[in-house]
PDB file of C-alpha atoms in Angstrom:
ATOM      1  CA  UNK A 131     107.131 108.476 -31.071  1.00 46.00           C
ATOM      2  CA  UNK A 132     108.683 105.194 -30.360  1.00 49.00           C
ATOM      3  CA  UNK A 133     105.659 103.353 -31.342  1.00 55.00           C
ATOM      4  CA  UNK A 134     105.042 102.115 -34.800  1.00 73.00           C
ATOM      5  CA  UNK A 135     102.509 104.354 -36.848  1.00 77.00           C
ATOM      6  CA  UNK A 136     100.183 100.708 -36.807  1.00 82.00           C
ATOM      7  CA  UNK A 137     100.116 100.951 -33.241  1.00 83.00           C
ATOM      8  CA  UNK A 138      99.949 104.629 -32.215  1.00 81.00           C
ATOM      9  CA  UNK A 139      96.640 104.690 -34.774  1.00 86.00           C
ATOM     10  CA  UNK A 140      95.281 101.524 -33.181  1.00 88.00           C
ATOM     11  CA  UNK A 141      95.457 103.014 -29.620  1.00 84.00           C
ATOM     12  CA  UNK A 142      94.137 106.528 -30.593  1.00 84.00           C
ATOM     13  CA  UNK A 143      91.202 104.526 -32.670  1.00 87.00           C
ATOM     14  CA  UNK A 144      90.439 102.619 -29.021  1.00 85.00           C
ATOM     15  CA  UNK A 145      90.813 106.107 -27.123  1.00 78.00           C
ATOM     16  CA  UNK A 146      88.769 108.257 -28.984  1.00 81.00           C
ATOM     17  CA  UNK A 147      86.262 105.981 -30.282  1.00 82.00           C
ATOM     18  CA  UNK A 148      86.321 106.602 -34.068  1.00 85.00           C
ATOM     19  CA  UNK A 149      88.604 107.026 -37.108  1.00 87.00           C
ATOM     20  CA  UNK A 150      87.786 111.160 -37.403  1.00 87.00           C
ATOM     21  CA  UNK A 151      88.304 111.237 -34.482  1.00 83.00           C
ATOM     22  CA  UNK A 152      91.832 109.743 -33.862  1.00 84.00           C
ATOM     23  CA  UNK A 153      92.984 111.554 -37.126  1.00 85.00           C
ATOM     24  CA  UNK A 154      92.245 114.928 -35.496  1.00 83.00           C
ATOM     25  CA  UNK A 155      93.974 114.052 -32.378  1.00 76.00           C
ATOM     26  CA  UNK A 156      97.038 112.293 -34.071  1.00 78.00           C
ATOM     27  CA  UNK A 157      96.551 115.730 -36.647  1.00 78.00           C
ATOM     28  CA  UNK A 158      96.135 113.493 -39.984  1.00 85.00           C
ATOM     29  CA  UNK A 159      93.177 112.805 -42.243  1.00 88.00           C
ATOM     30  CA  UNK A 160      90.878 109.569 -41.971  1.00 89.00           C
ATOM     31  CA  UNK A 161      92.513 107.488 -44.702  1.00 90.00           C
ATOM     32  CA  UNK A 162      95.661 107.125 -43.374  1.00 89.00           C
ATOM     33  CA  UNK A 163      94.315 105.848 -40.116  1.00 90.00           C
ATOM     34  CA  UNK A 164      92.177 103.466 -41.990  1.00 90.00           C
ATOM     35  CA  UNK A 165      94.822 102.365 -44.074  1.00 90.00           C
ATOM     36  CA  UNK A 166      97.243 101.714 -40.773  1.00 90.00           C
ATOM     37  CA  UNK A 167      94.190  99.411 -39.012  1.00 90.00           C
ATOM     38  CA  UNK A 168      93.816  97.424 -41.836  1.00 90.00           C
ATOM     39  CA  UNK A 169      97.467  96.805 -42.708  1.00 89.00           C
ATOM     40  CA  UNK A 170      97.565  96.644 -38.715  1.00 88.00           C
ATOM     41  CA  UNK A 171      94.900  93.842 -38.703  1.00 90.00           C
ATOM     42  CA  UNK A 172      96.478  91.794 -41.873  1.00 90.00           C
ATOM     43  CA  UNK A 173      99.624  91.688 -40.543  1.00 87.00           C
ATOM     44  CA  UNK A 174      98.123  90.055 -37.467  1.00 89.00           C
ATOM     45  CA  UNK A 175      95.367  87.940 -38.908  1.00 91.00           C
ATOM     46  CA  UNK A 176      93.146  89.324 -36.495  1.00 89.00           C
ATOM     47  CA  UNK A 177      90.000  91.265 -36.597  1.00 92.00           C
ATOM     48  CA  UNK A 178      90.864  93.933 -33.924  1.00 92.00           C
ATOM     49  CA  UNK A 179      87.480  96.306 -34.281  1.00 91.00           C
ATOM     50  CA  UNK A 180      83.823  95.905 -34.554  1.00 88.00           C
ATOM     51  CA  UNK A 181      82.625  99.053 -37.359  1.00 83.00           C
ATOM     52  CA  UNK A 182      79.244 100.517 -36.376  1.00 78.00           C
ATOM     53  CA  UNK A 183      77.348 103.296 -37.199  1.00 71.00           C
ATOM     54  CA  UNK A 184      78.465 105.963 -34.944  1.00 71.00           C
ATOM     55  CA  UNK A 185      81.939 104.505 -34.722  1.00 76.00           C
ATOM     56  CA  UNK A 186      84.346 101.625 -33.642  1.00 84.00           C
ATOM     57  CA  UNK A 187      84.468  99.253 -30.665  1.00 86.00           C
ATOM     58  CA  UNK A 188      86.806  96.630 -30.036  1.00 90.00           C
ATOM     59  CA  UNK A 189      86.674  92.847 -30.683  1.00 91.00           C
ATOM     60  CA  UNK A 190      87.977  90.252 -27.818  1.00 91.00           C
ATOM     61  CA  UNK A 191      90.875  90.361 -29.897  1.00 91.00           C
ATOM     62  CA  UNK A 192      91.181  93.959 -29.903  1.00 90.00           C
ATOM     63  CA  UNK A 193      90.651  94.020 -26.557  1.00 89.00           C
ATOM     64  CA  UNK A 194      93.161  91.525 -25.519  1.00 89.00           C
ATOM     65  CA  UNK A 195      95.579  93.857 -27.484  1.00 88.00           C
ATOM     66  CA  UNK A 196      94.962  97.112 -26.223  1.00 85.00           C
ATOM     67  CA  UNK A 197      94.889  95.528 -22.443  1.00 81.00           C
ATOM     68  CA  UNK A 198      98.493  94.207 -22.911  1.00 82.00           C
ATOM     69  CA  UNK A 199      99.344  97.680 -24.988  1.00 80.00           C
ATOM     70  CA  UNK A 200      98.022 100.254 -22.485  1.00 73.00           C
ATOM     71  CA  UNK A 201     100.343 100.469 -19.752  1.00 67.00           C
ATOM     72  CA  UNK A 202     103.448 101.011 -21.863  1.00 73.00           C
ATOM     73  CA  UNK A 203     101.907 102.531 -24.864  1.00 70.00           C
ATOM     74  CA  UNK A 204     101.290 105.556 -21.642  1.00 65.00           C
ATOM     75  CA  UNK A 205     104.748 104.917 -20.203  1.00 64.00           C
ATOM     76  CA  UNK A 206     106.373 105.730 -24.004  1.00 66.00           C
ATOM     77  CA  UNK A 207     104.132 108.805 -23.886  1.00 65.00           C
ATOM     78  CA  UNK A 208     105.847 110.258 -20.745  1.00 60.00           C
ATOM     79  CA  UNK A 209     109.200 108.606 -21.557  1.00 59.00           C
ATOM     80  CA  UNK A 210     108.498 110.480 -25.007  1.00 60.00           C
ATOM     81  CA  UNK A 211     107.716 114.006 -23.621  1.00 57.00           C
ATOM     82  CA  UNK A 212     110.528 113.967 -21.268  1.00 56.00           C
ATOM     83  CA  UNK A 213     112.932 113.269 -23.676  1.00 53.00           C
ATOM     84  CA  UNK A 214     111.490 115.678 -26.203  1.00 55.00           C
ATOM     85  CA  UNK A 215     110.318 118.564 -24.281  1.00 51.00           C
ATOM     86  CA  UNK A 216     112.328 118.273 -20.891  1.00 52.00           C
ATOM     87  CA  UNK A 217     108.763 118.364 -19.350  1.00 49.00           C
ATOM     88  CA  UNK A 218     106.805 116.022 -16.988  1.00 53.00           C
ATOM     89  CA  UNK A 219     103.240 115.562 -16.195  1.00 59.00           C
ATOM     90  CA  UNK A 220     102.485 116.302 -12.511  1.00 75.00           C
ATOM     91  CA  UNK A 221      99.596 117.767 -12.366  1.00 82.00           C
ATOM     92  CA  UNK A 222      95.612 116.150 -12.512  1.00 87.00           C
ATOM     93  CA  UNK A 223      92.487 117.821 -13.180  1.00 89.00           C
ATOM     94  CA  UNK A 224      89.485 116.939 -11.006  1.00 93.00           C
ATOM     95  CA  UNK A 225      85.976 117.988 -12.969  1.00 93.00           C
ATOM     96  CA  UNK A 226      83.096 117.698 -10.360  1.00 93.00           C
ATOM     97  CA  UNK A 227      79.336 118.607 -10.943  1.00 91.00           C
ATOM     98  CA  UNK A 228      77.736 120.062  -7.633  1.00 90.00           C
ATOM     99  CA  UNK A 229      78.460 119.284  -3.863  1.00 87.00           C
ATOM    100  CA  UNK A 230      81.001 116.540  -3.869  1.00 90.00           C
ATOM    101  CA  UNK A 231      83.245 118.711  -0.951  1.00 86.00           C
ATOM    102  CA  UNK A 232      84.097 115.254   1.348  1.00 85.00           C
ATOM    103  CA  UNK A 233      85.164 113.604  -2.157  1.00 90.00           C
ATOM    104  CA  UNK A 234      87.277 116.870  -3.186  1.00 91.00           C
ATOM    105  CA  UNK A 235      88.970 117.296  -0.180  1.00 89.00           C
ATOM    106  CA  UNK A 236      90.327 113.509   0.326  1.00 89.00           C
ATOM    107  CA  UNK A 237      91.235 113.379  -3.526  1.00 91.00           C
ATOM    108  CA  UNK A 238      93.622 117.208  -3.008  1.00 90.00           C
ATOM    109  CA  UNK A 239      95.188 115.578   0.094  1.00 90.00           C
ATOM    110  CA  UNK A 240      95.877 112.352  -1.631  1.00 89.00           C
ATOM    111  CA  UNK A 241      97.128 114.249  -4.591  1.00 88.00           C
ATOM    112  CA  UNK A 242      99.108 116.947  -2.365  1.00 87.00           C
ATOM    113  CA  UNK A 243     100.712 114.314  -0.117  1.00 87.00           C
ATOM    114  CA  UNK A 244     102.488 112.435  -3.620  1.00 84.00           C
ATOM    115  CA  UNK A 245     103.243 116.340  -5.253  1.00 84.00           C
ATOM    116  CA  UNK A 246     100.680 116.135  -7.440  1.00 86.00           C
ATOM    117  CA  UNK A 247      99.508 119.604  -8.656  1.00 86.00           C
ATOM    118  CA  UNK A 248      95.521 119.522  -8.287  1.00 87.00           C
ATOM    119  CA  UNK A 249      92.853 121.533 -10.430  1.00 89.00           C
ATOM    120  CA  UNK A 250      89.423 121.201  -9.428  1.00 91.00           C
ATOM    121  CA  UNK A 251      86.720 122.271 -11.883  1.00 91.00           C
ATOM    122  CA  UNK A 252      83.422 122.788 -12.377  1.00 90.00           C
ATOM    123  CA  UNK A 253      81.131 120.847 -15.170  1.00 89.00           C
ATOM    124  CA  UNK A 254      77.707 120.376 -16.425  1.00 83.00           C
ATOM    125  CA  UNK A 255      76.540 116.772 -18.523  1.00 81.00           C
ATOM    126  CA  UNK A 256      75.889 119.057 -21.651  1.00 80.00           C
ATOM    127  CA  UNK A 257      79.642 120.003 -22.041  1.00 81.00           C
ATOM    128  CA  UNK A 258      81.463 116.722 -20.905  1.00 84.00           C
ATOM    129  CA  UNK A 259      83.268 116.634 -24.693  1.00 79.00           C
ATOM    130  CA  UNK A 260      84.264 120.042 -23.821  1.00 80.00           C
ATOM    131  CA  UNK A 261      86.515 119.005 -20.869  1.00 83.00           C
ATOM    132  CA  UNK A 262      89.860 119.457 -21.278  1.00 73.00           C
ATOM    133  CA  UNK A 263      92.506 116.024 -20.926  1.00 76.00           C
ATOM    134  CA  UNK A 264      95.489 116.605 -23.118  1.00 63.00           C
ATOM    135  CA  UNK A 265      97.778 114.447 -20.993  1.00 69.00           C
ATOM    136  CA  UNK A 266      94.876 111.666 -19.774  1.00 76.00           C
ATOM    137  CA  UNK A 267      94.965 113.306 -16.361  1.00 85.00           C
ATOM    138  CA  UNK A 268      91.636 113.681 -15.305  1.00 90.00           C
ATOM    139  CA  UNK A 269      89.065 112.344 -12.737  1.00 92.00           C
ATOM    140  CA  UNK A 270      85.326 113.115 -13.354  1.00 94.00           C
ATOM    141  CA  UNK A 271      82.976 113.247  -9.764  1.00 94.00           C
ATOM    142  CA  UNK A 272      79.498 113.075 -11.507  1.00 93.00           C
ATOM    143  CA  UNK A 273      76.204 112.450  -9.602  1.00 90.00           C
ATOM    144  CA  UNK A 274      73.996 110.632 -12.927  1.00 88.00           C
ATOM    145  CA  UNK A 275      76.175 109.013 -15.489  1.00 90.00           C
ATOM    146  CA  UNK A 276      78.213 110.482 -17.675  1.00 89.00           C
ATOM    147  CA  UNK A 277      78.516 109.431 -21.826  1.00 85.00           C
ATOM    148  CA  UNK A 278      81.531 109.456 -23.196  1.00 82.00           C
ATOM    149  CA  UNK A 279      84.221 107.650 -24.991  1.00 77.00           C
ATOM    150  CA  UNK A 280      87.102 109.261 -23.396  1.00 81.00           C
ATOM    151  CA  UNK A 281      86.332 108.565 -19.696  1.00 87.00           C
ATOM    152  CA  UNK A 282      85.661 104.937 -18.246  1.00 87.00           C
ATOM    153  CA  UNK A 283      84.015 104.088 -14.974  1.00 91.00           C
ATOM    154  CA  UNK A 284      86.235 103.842 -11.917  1.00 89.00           C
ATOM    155  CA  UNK A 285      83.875 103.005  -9.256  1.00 91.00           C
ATOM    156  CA  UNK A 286      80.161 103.410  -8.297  1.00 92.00           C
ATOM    157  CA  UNK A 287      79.747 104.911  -4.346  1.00 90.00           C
ATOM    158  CA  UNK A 288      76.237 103.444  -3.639  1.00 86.00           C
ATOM    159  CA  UNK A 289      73.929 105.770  -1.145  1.00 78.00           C
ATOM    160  CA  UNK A 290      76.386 108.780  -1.605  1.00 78.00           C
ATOM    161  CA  UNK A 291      74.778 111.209   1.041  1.00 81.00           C
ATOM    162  CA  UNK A 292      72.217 113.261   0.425  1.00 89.00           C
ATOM    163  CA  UNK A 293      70.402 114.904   3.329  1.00 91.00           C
ATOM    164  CA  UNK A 294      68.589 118.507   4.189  1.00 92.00           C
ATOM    165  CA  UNK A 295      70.938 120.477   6.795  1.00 88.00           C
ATOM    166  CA  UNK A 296      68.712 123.481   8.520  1.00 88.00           C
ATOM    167  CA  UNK A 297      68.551 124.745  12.076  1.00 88.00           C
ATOM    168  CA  UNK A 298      67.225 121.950  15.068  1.00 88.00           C
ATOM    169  CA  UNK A 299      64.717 124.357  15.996  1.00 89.00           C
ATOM    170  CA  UNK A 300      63.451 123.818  12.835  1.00 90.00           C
ATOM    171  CA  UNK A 301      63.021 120.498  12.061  1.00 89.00           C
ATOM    172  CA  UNK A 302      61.405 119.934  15.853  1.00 89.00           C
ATOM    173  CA  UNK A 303      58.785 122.893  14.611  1.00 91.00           C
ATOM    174  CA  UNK A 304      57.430 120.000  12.111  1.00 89.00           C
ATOM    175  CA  UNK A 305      57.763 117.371  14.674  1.00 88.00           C
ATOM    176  CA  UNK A 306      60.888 115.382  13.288  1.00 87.00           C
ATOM    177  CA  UNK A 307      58.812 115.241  10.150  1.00 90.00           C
ATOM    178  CA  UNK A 308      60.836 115.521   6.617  1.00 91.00           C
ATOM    179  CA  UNK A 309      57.954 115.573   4.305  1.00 90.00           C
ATOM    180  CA  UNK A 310      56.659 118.368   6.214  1.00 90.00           C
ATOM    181  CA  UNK A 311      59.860 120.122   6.770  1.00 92.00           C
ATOM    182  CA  UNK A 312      60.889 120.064   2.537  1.00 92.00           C
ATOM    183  CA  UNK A 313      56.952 121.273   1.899  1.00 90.00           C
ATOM    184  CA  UNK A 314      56.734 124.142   4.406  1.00 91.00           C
ATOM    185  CA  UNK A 315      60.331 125.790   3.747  1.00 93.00           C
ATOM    186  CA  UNK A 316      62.675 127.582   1.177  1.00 93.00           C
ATOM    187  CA  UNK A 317      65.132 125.326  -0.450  1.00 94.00           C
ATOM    188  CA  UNK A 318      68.714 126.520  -0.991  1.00 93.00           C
ATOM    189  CA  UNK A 319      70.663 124.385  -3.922  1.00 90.00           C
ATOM    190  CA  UNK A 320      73.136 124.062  -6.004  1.00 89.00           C
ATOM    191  CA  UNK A 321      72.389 125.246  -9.608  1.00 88.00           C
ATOM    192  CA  UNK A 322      73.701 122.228 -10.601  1.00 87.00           C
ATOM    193  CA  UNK A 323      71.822 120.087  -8.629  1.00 89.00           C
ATOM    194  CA  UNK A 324      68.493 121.909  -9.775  1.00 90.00           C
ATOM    195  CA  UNK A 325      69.013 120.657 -13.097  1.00 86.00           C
ATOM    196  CA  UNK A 326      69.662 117.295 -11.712  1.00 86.00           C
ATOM    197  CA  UNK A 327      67.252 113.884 -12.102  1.00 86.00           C
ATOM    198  CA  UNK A 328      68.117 113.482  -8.464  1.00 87.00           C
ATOM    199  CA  UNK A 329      65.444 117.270  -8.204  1.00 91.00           C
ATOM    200  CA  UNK A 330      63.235 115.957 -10.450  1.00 90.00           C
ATOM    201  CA  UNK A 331      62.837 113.118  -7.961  1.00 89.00           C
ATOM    202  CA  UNK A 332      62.700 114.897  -5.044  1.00 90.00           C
ATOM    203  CA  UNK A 333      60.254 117.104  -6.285  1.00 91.00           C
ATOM    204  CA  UNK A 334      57.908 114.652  -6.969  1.00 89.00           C
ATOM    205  CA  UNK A 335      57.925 113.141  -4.208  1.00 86.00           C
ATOM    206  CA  UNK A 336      57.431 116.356  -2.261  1.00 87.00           C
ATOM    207  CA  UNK A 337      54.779 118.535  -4.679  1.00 81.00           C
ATOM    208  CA  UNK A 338      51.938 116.617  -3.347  1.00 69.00           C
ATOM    209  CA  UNK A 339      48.375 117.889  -3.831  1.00 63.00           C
ATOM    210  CA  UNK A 340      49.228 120.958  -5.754  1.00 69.00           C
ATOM    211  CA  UNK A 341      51.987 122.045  -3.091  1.00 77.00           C
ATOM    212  CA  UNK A 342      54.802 123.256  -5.331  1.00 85.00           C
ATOM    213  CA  UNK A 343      58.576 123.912  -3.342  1.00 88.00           C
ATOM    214  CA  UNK A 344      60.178 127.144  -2.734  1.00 91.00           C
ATOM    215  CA  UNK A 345      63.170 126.619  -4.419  1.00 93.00           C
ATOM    216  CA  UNK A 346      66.581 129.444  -4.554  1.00 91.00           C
ATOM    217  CA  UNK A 347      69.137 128.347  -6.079  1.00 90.00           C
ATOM    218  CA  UNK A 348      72.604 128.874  -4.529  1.00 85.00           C
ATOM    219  CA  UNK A 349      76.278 129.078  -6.681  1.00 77.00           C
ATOM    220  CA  UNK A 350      77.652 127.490  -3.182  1.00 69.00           C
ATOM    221  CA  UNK A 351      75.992 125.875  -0.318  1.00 65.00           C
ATOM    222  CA  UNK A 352      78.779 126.748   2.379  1.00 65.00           C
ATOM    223  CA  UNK A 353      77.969 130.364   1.737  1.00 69.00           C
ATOM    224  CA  UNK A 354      74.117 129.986   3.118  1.00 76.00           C
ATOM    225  CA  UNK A 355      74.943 130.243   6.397  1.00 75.00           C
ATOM    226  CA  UNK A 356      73.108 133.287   6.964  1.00 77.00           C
ATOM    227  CA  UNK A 357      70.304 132.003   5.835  1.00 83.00           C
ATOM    228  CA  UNK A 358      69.858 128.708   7.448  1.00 84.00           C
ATOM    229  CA  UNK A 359      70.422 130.367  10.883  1.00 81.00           C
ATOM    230  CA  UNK A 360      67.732 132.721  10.376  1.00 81.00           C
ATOM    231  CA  UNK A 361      63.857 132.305   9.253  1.00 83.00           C
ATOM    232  CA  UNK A 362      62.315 128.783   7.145  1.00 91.00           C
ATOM    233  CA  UNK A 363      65.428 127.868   4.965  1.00 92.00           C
ATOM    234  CA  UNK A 364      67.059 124.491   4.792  1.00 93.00           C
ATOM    235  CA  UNK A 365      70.262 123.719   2.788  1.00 91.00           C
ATOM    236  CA  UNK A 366      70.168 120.269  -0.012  1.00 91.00           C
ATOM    237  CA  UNK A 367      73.683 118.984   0.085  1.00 88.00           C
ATOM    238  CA  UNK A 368      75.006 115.662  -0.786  1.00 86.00           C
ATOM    239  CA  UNK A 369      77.273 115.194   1.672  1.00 80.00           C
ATOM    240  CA  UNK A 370      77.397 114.789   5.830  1.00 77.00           C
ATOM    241  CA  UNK A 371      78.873 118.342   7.283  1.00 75.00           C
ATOM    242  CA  UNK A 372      80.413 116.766   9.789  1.00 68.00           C
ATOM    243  CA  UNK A 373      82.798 119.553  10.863  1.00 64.00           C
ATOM    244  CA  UNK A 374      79.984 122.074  10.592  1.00 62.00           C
ATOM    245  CA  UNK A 375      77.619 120.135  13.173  1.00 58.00           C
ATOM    246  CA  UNK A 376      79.694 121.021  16.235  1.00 58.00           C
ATOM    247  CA  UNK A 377      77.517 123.313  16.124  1.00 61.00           C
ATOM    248  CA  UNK A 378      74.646 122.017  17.956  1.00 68.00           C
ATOM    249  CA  UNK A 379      71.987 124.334  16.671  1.00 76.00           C
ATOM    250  CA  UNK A 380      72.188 122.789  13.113  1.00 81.00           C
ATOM    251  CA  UNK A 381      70.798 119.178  11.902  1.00 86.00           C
ATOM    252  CA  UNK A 382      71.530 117.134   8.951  1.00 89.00           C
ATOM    253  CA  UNK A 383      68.601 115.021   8.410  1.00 90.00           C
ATOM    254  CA  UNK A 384      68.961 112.179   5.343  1.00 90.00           C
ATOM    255  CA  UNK A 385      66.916 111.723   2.736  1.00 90.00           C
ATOM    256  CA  UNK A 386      67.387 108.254   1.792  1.00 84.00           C
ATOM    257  CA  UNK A 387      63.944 107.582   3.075  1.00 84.00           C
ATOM    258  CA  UNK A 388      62.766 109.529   0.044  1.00 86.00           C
ATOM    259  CA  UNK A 389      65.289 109.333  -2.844  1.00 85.00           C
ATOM    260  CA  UNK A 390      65.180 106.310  -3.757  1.00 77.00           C
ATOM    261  CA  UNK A 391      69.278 105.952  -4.865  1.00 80.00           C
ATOM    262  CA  UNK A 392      71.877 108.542  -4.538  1.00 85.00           C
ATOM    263  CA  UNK A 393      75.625 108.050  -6.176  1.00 89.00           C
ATOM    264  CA  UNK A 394      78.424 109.058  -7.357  1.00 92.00           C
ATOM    265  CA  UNK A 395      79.843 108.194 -10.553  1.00 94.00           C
ATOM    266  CA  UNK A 396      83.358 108.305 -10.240  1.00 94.00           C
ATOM    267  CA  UNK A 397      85.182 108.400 -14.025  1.00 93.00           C
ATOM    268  CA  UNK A 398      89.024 108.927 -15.285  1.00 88.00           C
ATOM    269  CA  UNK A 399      90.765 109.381 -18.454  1.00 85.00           C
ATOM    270  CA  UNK A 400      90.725 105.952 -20.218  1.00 78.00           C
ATOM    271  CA  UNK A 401      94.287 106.640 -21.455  1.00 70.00           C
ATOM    272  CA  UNK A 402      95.408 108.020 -17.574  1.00 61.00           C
ATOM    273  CA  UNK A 403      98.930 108.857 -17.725  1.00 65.00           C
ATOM    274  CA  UNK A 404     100.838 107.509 -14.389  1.00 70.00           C
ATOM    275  CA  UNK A 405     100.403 110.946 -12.702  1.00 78.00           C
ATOM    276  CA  UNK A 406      96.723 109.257 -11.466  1.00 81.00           C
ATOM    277  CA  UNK A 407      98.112 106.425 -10.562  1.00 78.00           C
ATOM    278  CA  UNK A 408     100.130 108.363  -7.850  1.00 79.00           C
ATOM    279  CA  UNK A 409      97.112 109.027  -5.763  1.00 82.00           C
ATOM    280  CA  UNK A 410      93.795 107.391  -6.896  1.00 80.00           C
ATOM    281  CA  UNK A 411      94.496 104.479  -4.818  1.00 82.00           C
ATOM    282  CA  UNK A 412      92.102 106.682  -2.779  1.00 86.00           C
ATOM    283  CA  UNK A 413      89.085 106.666  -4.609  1.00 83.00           C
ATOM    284  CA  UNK A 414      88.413 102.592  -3.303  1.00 81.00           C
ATOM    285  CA  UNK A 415      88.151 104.301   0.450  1.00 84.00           C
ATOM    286  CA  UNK A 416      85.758 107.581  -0.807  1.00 83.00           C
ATOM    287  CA  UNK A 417      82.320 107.576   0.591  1.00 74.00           C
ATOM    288  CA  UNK A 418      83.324 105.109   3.545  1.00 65.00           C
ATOM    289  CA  UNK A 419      83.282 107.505   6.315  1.00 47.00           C
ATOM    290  CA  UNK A 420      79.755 108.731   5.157  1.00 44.00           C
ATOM    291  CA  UNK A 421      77.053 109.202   7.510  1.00 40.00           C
TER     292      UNK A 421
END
């Protein structure tokens, strides 16, 4: 590393939130770490992090210093790994929870137009620590907010769609009526979404007088085809189908009548190496073709 030992502990303090923590990343033990902040902090005259209970946050100070640090602390990374290993980043890995498909698809062509190698993944809140980001390469499509302290906030899509999709026929059966449409037939869902707060809303909303919804729950929506086309089954997605609703014997009705807020939480790796920076340009347009 070309960075002093002062500064590569400061930034792996600010990245992973806590002294343990940067010691197991930077493979040392606490005290050394500790030792390198305060020396770090001396020689500066500065107080550069606020010690709590459940770890460390930065001061203005801090901040200030790890804002003018961050781009090339990442650029000496790459420069670093080049050098050292002959290898290059070029590849990002895109964790999503349920639905998401409009999001997924622009992000791969943005990716696959400036030769970035894409991975899309699957995720649920419980495991977030568990996802992989060795090279701070990774974009996080997340419909309730995710905790953690290796993933910031890119951008909040307000009134992400979320809508029923089902056959015409049916929703003119119930007169154009969603209430009685979502109490009268079988639900097909994402596993994911099940487990979601944005269920748990929907549900009470629609379990009205002791009604209680007919719920299967589906590894992938696109697959349900079959069903919707045939007997009292409507699709939840999250997104507008637009290319599927050539076909005019299927409707997408929306439910932001009901829900009262659906987003999506769009995170990346706080220490992103440049390989985001390449494409991500395009997560300021997602959600602004939505229906």
């Amino acid at each position: 590393m070309f960075f002093s030992r002062k500064l590569e502990a400061f930034m792996a303090v600010v990245e992973n939130g806590s002294l343990s923590k940067a010691a197991r990343v930077m493979n040392r033990t606490t005290p050394p770490i500790a030792k390198s902040i305060k020396d770090f902090e001396t020689s500066l005259g500065k107080r550069l992090f606020k010690r709590e209970k459940f770890g460390m946050t930065l001061t203005k100070d801090g901040q200030e210093l790890y804002n003018d640090l961050r781009d090339l602390y990442l650029q000496e990374k790459e420069i670093t790994k080049k050098h050292f290993t002959g290898y290059i980043v070029n590849e990002a890995n895109i964790y999503y929870d349920w639905g998401k498909e409009n999001f997924l698809v622009n992000l791969y062509q943005a990716a696959n137009k400036n030769n970035v190698q894409i991975n899309i993944l699957r995720f649920n809140y419980e495991e977030v620590d568990e996802i992989v980001d060795y090279d701070g390469n990774t974009v996080i499509l997340s419909s309730q907010p995710v905790i953690s302290e290796r993933f910031s906030l890119q951008r909040k899509i307000e009134n992400a769609s979320l809508g029923v999709y089902c056959r015409s026929e049916l929703y003119d059966k119930y007169q154009n009526n969603i209430m009685e449409l979502l109490r009268n037939c079988t639900w097909l869902c994402d596993p994911a979404f099940y487990k979601s707060s944005l269920m748990s809303e929907l549900l009470a909303k629609t379990e009205l007088e002791g009604n209680k919804a007919s719920i299967r729950q589906m590894d992938n929506i696109g697959s349900c085809q079959n069903f919707l086309q045939i007997g009292d089954f409507i699709g939840i997605i999250d997104y507008y189908p637009e290319n599927d609703l050539n076909d005019k014997s299927l409707n997408y009705i929306p439910l932001n009548s009901i829900i009262d807020e659906s987003c999506c939480f769009v995170y990346k790796s706080k220490s992103h190496s440049s390989v985001l920076n390449r494409f991500t340009d395009i997560i300021d347009t997602l959600g602004g073709n939505q229906s």
